[in-house]
Coordinates of C-alpha atoms in Angstrom, one line a residue:
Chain T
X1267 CA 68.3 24.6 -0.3
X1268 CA 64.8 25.6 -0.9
X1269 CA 62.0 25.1 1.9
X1270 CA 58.9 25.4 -0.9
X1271 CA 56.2 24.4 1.4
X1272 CA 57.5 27.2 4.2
X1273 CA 56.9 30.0 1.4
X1274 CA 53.5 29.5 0.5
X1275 CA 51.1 31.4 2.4
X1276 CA 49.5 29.8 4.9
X1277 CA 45.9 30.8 4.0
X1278 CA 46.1 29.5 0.6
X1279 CA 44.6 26.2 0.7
X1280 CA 45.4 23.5 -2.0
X1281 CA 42.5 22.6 -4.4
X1282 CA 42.5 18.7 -3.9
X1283 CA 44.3 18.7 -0.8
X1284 CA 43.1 15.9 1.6
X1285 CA 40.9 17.3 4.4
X1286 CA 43.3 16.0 7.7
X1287 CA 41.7 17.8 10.4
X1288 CA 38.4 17.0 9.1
X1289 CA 38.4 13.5 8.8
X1290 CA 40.4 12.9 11.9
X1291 CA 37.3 15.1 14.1
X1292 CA 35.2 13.0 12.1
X1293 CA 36.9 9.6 13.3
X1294 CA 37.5 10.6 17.1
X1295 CA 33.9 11.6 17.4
X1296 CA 32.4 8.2 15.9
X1297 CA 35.0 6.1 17.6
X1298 CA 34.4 8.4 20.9
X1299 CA 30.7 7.9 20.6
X1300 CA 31.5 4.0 20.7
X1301 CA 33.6 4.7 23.6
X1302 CA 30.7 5.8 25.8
X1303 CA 28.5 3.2 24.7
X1304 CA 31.1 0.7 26.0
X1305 CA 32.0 2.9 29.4
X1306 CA 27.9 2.3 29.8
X1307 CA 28.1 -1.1 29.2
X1308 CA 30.9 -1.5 31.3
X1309 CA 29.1 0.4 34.5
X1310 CA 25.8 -2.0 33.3
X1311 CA 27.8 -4.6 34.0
X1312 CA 29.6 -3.0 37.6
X1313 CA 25.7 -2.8 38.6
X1314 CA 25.2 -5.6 37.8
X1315 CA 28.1 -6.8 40.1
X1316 CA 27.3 -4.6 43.0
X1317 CA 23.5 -5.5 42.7
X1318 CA 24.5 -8.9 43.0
X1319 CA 26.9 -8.6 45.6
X1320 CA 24.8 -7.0 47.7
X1321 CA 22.1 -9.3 48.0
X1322 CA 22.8 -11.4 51.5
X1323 CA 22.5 -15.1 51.8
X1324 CA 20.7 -15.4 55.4
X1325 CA 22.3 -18.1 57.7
X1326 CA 19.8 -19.4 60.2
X1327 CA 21.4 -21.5 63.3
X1328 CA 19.5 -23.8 65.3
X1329 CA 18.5 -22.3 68.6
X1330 CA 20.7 -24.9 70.7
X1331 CA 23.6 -23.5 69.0
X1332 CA 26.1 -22.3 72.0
X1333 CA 29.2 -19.9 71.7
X1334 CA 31.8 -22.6 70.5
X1335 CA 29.7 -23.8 67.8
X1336 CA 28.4 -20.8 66.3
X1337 CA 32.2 -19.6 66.2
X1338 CA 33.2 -22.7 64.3
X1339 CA 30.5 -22.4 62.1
X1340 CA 31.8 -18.7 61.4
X1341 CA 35.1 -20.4 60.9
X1342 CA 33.8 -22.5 58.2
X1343 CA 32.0 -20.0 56.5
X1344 CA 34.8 -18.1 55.8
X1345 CA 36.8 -20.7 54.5
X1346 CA 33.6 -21.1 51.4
X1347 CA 35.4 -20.4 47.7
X1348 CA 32.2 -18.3 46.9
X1349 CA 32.4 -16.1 50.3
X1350 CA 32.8 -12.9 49.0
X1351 CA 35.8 -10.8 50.5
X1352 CA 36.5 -6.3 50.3
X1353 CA 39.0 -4.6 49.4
X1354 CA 41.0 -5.0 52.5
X1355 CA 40.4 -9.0 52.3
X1356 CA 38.1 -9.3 54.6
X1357 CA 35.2 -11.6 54.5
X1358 CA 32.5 -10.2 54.3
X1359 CA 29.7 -12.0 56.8
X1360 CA 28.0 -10.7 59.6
X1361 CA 25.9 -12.1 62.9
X1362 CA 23.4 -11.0 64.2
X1363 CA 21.9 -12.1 67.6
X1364 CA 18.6 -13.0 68.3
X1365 CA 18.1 -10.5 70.4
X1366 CA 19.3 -7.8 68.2
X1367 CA 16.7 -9.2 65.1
X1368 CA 13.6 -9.4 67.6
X1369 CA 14.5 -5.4 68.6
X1370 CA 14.8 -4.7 64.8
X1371 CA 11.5 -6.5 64.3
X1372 CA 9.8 -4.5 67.3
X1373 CA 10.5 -1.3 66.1
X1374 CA 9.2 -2.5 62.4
X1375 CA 5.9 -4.4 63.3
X1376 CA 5.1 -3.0 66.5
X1377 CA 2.7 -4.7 69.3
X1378 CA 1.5 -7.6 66.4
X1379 CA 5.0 -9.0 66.9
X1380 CA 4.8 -8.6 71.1
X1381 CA 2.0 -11.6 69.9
X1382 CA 4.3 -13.7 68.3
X1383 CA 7.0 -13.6 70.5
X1384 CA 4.9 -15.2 72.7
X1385 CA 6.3 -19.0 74.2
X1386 CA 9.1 -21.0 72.9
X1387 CA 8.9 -18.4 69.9
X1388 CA 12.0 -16.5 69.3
X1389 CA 13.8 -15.3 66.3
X1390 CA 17.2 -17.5 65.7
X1391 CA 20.8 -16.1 65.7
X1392 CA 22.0 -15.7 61.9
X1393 CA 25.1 -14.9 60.0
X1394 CA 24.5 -12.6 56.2
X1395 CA 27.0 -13.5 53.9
X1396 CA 27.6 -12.3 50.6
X1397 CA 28.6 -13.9 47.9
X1398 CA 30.7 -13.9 44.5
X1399 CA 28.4 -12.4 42.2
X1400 CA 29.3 -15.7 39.5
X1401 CA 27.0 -17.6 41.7
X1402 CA 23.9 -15.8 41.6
X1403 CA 22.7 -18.4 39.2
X1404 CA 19.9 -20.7 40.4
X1405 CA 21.8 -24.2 40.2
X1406 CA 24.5 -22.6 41.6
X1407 CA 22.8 -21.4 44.3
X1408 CA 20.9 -24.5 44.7
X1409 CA 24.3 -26.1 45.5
X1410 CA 25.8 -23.6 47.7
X1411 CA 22.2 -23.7 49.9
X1412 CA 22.7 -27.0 50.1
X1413 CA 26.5 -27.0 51.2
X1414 CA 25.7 -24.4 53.8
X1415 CA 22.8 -26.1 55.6
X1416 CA 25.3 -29.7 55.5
X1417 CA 27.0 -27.5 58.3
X1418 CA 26.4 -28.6 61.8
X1419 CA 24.3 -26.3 63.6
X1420 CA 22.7 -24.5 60.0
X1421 CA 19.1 -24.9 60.7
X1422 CA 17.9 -23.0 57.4
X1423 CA 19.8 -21.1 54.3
X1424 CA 18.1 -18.6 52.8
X1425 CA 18.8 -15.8 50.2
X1426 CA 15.8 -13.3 48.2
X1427 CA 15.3 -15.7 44.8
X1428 CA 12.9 -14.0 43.5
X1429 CA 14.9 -10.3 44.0
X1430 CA 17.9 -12.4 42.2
X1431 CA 15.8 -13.5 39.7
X1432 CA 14.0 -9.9 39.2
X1433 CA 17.9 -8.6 38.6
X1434 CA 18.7 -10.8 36.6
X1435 CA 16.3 -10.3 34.1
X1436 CA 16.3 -7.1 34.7
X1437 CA 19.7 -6.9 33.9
X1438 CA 19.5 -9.2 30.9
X1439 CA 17.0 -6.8 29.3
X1440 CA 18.9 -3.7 29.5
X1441 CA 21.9 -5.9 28.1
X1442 CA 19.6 -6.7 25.1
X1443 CA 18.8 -3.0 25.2
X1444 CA 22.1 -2.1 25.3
X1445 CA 23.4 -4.5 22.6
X1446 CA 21.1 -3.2 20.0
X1447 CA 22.2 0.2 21.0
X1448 CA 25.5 -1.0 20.5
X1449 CA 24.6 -2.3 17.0
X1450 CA 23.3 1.1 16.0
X1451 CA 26.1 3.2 17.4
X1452 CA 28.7 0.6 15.8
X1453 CA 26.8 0.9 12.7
X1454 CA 26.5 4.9 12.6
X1455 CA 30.2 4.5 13.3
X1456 CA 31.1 2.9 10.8
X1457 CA 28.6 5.0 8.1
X1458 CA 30.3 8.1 9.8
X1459 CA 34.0 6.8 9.3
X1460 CA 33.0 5.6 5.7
X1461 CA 31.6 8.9 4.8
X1462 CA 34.4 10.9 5.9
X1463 CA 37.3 8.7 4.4
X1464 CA 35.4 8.3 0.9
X1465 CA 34.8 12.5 1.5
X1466 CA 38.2 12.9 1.5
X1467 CA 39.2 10.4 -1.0
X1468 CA 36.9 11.5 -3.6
X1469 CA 39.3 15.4 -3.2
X1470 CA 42.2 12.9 -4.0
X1471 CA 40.0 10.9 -7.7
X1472 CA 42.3 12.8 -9.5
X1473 CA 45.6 12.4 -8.1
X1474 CA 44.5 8.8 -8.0
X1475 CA 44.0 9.0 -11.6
X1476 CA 47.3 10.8 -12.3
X1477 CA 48.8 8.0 -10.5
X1478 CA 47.6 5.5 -12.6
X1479 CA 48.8 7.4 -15.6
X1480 CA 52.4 7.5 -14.9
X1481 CA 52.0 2.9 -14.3
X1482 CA 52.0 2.9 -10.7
X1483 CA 50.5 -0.2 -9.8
X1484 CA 47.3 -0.4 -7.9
X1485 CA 49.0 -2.0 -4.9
X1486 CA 51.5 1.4 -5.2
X1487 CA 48.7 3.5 -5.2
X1488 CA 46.7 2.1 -2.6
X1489 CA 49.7 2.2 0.0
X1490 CA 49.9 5.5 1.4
X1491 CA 46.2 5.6 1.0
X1492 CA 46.0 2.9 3.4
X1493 CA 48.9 4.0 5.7
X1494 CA 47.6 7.5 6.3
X1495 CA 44.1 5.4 6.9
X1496 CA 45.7 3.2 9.5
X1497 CA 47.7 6.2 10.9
X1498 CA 44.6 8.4 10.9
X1499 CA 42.9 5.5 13.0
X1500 CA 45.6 5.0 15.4
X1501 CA 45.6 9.0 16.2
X1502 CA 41.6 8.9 16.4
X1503 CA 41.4 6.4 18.4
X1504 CA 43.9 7.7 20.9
X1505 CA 42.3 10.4 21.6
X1506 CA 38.9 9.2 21.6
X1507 CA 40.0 6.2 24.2
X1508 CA 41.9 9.5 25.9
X1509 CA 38.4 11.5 26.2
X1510 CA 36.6 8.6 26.9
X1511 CA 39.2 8.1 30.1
X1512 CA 38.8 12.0 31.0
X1513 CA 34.7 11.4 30.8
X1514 CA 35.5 8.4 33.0
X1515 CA 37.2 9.8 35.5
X1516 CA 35.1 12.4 36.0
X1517 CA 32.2 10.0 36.2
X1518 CA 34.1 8.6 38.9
X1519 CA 35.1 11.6 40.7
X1520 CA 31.3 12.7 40.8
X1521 CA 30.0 9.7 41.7
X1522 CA 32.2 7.2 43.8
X1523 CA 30.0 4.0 42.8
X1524 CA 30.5 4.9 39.1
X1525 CA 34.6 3.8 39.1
X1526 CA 35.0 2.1 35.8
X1527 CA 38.4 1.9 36.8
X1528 CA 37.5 -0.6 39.3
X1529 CA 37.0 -2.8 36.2
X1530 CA 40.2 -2.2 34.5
X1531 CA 40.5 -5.0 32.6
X1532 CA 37.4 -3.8 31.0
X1533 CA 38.8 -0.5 30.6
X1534 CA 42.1 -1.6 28.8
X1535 CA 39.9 -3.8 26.7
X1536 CA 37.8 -1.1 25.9
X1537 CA 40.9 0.6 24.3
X1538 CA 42.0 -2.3 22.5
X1539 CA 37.8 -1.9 21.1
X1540 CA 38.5 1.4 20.0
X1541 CA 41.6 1.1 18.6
X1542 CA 41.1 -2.0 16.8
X1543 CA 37.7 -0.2 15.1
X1544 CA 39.3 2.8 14.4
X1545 CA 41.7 1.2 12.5
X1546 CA 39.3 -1.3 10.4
X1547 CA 36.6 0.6 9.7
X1548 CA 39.0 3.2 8.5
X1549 CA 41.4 0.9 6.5
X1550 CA 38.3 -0.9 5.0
X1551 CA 36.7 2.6 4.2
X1552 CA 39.8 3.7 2.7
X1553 CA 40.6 0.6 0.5
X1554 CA 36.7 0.3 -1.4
X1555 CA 37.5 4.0 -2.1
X1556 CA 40.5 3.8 -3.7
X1557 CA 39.4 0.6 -5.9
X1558 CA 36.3 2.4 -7.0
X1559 CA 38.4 5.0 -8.4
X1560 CA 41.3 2.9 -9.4
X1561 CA 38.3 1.3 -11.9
X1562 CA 36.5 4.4 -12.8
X1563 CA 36.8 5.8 -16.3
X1564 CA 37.8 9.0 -16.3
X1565 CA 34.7 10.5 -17.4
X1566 CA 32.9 9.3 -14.5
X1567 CA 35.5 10.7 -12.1
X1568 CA 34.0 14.5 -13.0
Chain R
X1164 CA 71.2 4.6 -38.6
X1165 CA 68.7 2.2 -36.3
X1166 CA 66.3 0.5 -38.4
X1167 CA 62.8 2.0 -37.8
X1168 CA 60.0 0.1 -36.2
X1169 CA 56.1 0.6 -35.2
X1170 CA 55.6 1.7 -31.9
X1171 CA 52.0 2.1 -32.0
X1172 CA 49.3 0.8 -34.2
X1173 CA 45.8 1.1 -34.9
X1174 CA 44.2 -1.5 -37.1
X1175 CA 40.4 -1.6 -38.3
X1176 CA 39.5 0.0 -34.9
X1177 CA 36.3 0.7 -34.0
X1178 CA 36.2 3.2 -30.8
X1179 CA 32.6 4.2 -28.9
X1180 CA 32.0 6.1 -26.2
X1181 CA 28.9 5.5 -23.9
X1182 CA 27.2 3.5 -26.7
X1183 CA 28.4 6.4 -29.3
X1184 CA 30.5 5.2 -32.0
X1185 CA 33.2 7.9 -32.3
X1186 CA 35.2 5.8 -35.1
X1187 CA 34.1 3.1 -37.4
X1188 CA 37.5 2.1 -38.9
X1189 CA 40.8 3.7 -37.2
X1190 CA 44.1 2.5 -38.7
X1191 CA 47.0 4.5 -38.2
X1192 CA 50.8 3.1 -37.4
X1193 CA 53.4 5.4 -36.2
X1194 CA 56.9 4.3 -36.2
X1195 CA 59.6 4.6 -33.3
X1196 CA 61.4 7.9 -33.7
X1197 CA 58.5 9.4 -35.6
X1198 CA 56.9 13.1 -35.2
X1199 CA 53.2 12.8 -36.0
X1200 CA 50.8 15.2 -35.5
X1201 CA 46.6 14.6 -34.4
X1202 CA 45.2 17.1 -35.9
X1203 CA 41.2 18.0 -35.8
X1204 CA 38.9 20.6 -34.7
X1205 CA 37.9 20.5 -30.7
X1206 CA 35.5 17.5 -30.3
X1207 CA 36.6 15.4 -33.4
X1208 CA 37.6 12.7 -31.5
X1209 CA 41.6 13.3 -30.8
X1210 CA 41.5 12.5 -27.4
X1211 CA 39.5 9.3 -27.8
X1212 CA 42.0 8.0 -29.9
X1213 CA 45.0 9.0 -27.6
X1214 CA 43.0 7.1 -24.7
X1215 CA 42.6 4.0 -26.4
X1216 CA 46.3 3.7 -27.3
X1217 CA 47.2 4.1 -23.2
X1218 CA 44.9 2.0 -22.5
X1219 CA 42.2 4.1 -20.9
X1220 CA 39.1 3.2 -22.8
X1221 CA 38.1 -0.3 -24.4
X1222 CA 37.8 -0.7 -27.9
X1223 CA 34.7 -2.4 -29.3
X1224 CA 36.9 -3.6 -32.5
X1225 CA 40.3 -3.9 -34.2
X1226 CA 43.7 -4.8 -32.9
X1227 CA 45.6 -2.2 -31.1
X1228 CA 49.9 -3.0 -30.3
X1229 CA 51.5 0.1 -28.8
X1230 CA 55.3 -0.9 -27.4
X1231 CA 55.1 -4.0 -28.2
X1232 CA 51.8 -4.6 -25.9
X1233 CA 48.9 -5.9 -27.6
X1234 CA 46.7 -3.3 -25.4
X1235 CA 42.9 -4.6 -26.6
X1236 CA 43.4 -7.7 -24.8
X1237 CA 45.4 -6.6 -21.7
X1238 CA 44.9 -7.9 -18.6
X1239 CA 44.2 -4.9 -16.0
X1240 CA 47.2 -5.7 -14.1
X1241 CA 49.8 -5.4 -17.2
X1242 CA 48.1 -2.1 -18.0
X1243 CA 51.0 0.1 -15.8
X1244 CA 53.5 -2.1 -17.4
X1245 CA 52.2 -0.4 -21.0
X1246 CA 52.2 2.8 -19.3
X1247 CA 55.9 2.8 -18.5
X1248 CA 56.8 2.1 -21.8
X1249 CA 55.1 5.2 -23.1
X1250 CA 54.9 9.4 -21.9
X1251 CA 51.5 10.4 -21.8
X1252 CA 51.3 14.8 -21.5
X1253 CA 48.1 16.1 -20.9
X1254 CA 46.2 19.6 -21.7
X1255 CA 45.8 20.4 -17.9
X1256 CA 48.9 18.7 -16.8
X1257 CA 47.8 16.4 -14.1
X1258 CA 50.4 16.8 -11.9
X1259 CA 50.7 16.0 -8.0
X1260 CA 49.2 19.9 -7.0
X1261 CA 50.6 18.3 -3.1
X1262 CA 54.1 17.7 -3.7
X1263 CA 57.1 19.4 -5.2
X1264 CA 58.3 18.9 -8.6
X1265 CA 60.8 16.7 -7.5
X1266 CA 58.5 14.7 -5.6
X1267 CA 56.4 14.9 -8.5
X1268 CA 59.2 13.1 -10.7
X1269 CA 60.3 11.1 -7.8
X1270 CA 57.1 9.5 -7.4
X1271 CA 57.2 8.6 -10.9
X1272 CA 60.4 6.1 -10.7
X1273 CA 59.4 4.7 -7.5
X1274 CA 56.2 3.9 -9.2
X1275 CA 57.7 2.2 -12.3
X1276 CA 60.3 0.6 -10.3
X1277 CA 63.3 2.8 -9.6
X1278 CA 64.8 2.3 -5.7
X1279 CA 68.7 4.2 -5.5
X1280 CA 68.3 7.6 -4.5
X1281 CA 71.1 8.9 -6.6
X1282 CA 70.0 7.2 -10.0
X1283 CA 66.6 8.6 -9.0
X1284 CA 68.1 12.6 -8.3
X1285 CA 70.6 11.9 -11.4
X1286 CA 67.8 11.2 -14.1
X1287 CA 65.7 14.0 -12.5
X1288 CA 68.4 16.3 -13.0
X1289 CA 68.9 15.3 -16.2
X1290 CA 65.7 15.3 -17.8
X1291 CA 64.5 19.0 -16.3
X1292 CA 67.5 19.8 -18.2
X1293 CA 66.2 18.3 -21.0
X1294 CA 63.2 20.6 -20.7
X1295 CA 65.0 23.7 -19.7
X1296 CA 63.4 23.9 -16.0
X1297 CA 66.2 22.6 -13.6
X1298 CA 66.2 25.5 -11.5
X1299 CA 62.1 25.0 -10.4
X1300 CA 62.8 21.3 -9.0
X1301 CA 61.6 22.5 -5.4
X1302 CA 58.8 24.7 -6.1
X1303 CA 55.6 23.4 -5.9
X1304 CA 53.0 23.3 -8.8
X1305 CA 51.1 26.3 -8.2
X1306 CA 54.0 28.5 -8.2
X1307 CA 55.1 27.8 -11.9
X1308 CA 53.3 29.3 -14.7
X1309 CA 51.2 27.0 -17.1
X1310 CA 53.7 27.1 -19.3
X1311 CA 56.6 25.1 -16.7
X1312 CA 53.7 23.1 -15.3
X1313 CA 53.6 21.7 -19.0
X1314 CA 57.4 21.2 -19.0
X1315 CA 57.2 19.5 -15.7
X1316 CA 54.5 17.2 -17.5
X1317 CA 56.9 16.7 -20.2
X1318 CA 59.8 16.2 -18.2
X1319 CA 57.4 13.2 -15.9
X1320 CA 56.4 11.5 -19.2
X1321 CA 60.4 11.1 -20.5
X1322 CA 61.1 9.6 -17.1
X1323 CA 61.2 6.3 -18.4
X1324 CA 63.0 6.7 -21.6
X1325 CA 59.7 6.0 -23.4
X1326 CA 59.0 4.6 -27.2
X1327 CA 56.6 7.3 -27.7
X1328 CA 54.9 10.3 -26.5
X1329 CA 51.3 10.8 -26.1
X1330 CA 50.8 14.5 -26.2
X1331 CA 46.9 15.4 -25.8
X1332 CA 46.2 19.1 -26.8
X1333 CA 49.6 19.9 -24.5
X1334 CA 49.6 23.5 -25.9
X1335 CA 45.6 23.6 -25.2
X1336 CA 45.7 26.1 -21.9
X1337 CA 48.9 28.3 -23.3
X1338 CA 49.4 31.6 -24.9
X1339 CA 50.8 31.7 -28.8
X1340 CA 54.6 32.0 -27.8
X1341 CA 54.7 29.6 -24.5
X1342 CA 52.7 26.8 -27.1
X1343 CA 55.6 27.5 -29.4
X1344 CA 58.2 27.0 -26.7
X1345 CA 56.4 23.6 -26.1
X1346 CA 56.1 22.5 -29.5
X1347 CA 59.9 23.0 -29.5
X1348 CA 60.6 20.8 -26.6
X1349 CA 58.1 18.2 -28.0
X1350 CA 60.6 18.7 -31.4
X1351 CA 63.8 18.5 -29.0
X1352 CA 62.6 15.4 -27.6
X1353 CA 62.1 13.8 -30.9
X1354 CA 65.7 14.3 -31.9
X1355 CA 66.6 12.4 -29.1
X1356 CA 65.1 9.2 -30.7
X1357 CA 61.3 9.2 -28.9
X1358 CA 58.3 8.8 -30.9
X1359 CA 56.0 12.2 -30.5
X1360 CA 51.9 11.6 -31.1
X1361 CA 50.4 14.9 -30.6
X1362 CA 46.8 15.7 -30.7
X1363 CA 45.9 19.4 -31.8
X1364 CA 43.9 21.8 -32.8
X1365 CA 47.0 24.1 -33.8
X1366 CA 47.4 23.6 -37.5
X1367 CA 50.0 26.3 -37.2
X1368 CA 52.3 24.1 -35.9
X1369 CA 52.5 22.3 -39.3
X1370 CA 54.5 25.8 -40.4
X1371 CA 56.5 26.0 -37.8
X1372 CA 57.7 21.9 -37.4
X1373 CA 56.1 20.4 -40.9
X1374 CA 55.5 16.0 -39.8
X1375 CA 53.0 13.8 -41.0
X1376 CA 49.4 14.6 -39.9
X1377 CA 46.6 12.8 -39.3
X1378 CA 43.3 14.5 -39.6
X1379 CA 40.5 13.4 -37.7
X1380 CA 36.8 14.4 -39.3
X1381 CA 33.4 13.2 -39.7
X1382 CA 34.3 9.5 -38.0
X1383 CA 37.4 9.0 -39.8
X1384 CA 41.6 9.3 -39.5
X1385 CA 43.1 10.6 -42.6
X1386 CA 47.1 10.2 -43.4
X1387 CA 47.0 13.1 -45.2
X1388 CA 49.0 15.8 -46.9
X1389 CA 49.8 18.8 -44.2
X1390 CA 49.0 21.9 -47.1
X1391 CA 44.8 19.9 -47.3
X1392 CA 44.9 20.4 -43.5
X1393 CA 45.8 24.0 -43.4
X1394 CA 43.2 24.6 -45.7
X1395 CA 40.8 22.2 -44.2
X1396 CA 41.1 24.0 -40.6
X1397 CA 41.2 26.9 -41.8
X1398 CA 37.8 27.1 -43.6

């Protein structure tokens, strides 16, 4: 038995023979580059979380309020669906004392706020809470404002509106700024894949054109075409969604508030992206290939 | 003896390329177990008539029936189906440079059809026989001369048992005594039964295996006698 392909030297490189390595760097790169653009869209959207999360909804109790009550009160306010809890479970809401707010105050206004102290003037106890980040809409808000202060001894809810709102649209213009990013880097994707696949393809017009000379159907032809196209996306997209992971992690390592993995949902889904690209774009790029020159006469082909 | 038949037929054919009329009025039959020979100087049109009968450029005229498939008015999808019926040998053998010669073969049959392994490996087998190479089916294209790449070509287009043989300029890119050695296979294969159409510019064959001619010139096809088209390539 004869191993052909083992005897022929290793430098000699077949006239015709599809470009592999080439088009597979070309695929991982495009599909990585989409990678990042969604690992940035998925830490736009952890800020987004975290800038939400952080923003405290202030709890002001009526200054009658004794011990008992304010405990109950406490009580209730951690039983709220939109209380947001950590990682350990833990609600996350916090008192502070009258006393402890008017020594803050002191030490940021100075003697002015000696003045206003004067009299029945004091500054009430409160509880901060924070909240599911879901609810930093403005009805939503509306309502839970209005099912906190329906609590006994609530005198006034409060939370920074017009901070939420800044965010908000903040964050809503560097989604659209990040969507037509997104368009551009899907689209130079895609013109990258395309180009590389037809590259290689055009190498192959003639065994193509052979092909059809012996009457192999186009639907023969086009099969392995396609398979190596769908096997070629599957490997590029592996290892792009494996870089993009790397890159992550690293990301995450460097700076501790930038853990995608925190999301990981989003990070799965992200591969599922990549994957389900890599393959399209290159099956697609593949197929319109292969029919041009399934339909070209042979003249054309040189 | 089997009664003889036409297996490919040109009638009142007018052929153009890019907007060029190449031939006004082709009509030229060949019948099934026929040797006929193309014969014109390089650029006369041989190749233009070899592609219209597989089906690889559209006639502007005529009535074209080569096994049995009317090929003018073929649907795209039936035009494999024509292809299997017929062996089509080019000048720079248009083989699979990526695969081995049995691979190249094997292809082939799957292409057109064939499934079990060992019918596949039998008729592979066979036909390299046929064209003398049997001992080259795992060596790859580039390390056979031109003159076994040709027989592989040869051996790819009897694959199918076909009705006829397209041969365009097969001897084109070989020395005097290997373009011999491939006429003879071409005349081997003809014994067999298979019609042989082969376009040429080598008159000498007409010594060597004498068959009816035709002689393309000036926009025409001539049936005519093989002594007028020494003389005529010869001047």
């Amino acid at each position: 038995m004869q191993f052909p392909s083992i005897n022929r030297p290793f430098s000699k490189k077949r006239i015709g023979s599809y470009p592999y390595i080439g088009v597979l760097v070309n695929i991982t790169l495009a599909l990585f580059i989409t990678g990042l653009l969604g690992l940035i869209m998925i830490y736009t959207y952890q800020f987004s979380i975290r800038a939400k999360e952080n923003v405290e909804v202030e709890i002001y109790l009526r200054k009658d309020v004794n011990e008992n009550q304010r405990l109950s009160i406490r009580k209730k306010l951690t039983q709220l669906d939109f209380l947001l809890k950590d990682k350990e479970g833990k609600p996350r809401i916090r008192f502070m004392a009258s006393e402890e707010a008017t020594q803050m105050m002191r030490q940021e206004v100075g003697v002015e706020f000696e003045e206003f102290l004067v009299g029945e003037n004091r500054l009430p106890d409160a509880y901060y809470i924070n909240v599911e980040a879901t609810y930093y809409q403005k009805n939503k808000m509306a309502a839970l404002k209005k099912q906190i202060e329906g609590l006994e001894g609530v005198y006034e809810v409060d939370f920074k509106n017009k901070y939420i709102e800044e965010i908000t649209k903040n964050l809503q213009i560097i989604s659209y700024i990040f969507s037509v990013f997104a368009f551009i880097f899907f689209a130079a994707s895609v013109i990258l894949i395309d180009s590389g696949v037809r590259l290689a393809l055009f190498s192959q017009r003639f065994l193509i054109r052979s092909m059809q000379l012996v009457g192999a159907t186009p639907f023969f032809i086009k099969k392995p075409f396609l398979r190596r196209a769908i096997i070629h996306g599957i490997i590029g997209s592996i290892i792009a969604y494996i870089l993009v992971l790397i890159l992550a992690k690293g990301f995450a390592l460097w700076i501790p508030e930038l853990n995608a993995f925190d999301y990981i949902g989003s990070v799965i889904g992200l591969g599922f992206v990549i994957l389900i690209l890599g393959v399209s774009i290159n099956m697609v790029s593949a197929y319109i290939a292969i029919s041009k020159y399934l339909y070209m006469r042979l003249d054309d082909l040189y | 003896m089997t009664k003889s038949f036409s297996v490919a037929s040109m009638q009142e054919v007018l052929l153009a390329q890019e907007s060029r009329t190449i031939f006004e009025n082709v009509n030229l039959e060949v019948a099934s177990g026929e040797f006929v020979y193309l014969i014109g100087k390089t650029g006369s049109g041989k190749s233009t008539i070899l592609k219209a009968l597989y089906a690889d450029l559209p006639i502007e005229n005529g009535k074209i029936v080569v096994a049995g498939y009317r090929v003018n008015q073929l649907e795209p999808a039936q035009i494999p189906f024509l292809r299997r019926k017929i062996g089509i040998v080019f000048q720079d053998f248009q083989l699979f440079t990526d695969r081995s010669v049995f691979e190249n073969l094997a292809f082939v049959m799957r292409a057109t059809g064939w499934t079990d392994k060992i019918a596949i490996q039998h008729q592979i087998d066979q036909i390299l026989k046929q064209v003398g190479i049997d001992d080259l089916i795992y060596k790859m294209p580039h390390q056979l001369s031109g003159g076994e790449q040709q027989r592989v070509a040869i051996a790819r287009a009897l694959l199918n048992n076909p009705l006829i043989v397209l041969a365009d300029e097969p001897t084109g890119n070989l020395d005097p005594t290997i373009a011999s050695d491939i006429l003879n296979v071409f005349v081997e294969i003809n014994k067999t039964g298979t019609a042989v159409l082969m376009a040429t510019h080598h008159h000498n064959f007409l010594k060597k295996h004498p068959a009816r001619v035709f002689y393309c010139e000036k926009g025409e096809v001539k049936d005519i006698d093989r002594d007028l088209v020494i003389q005529k390539m010869t001047d």
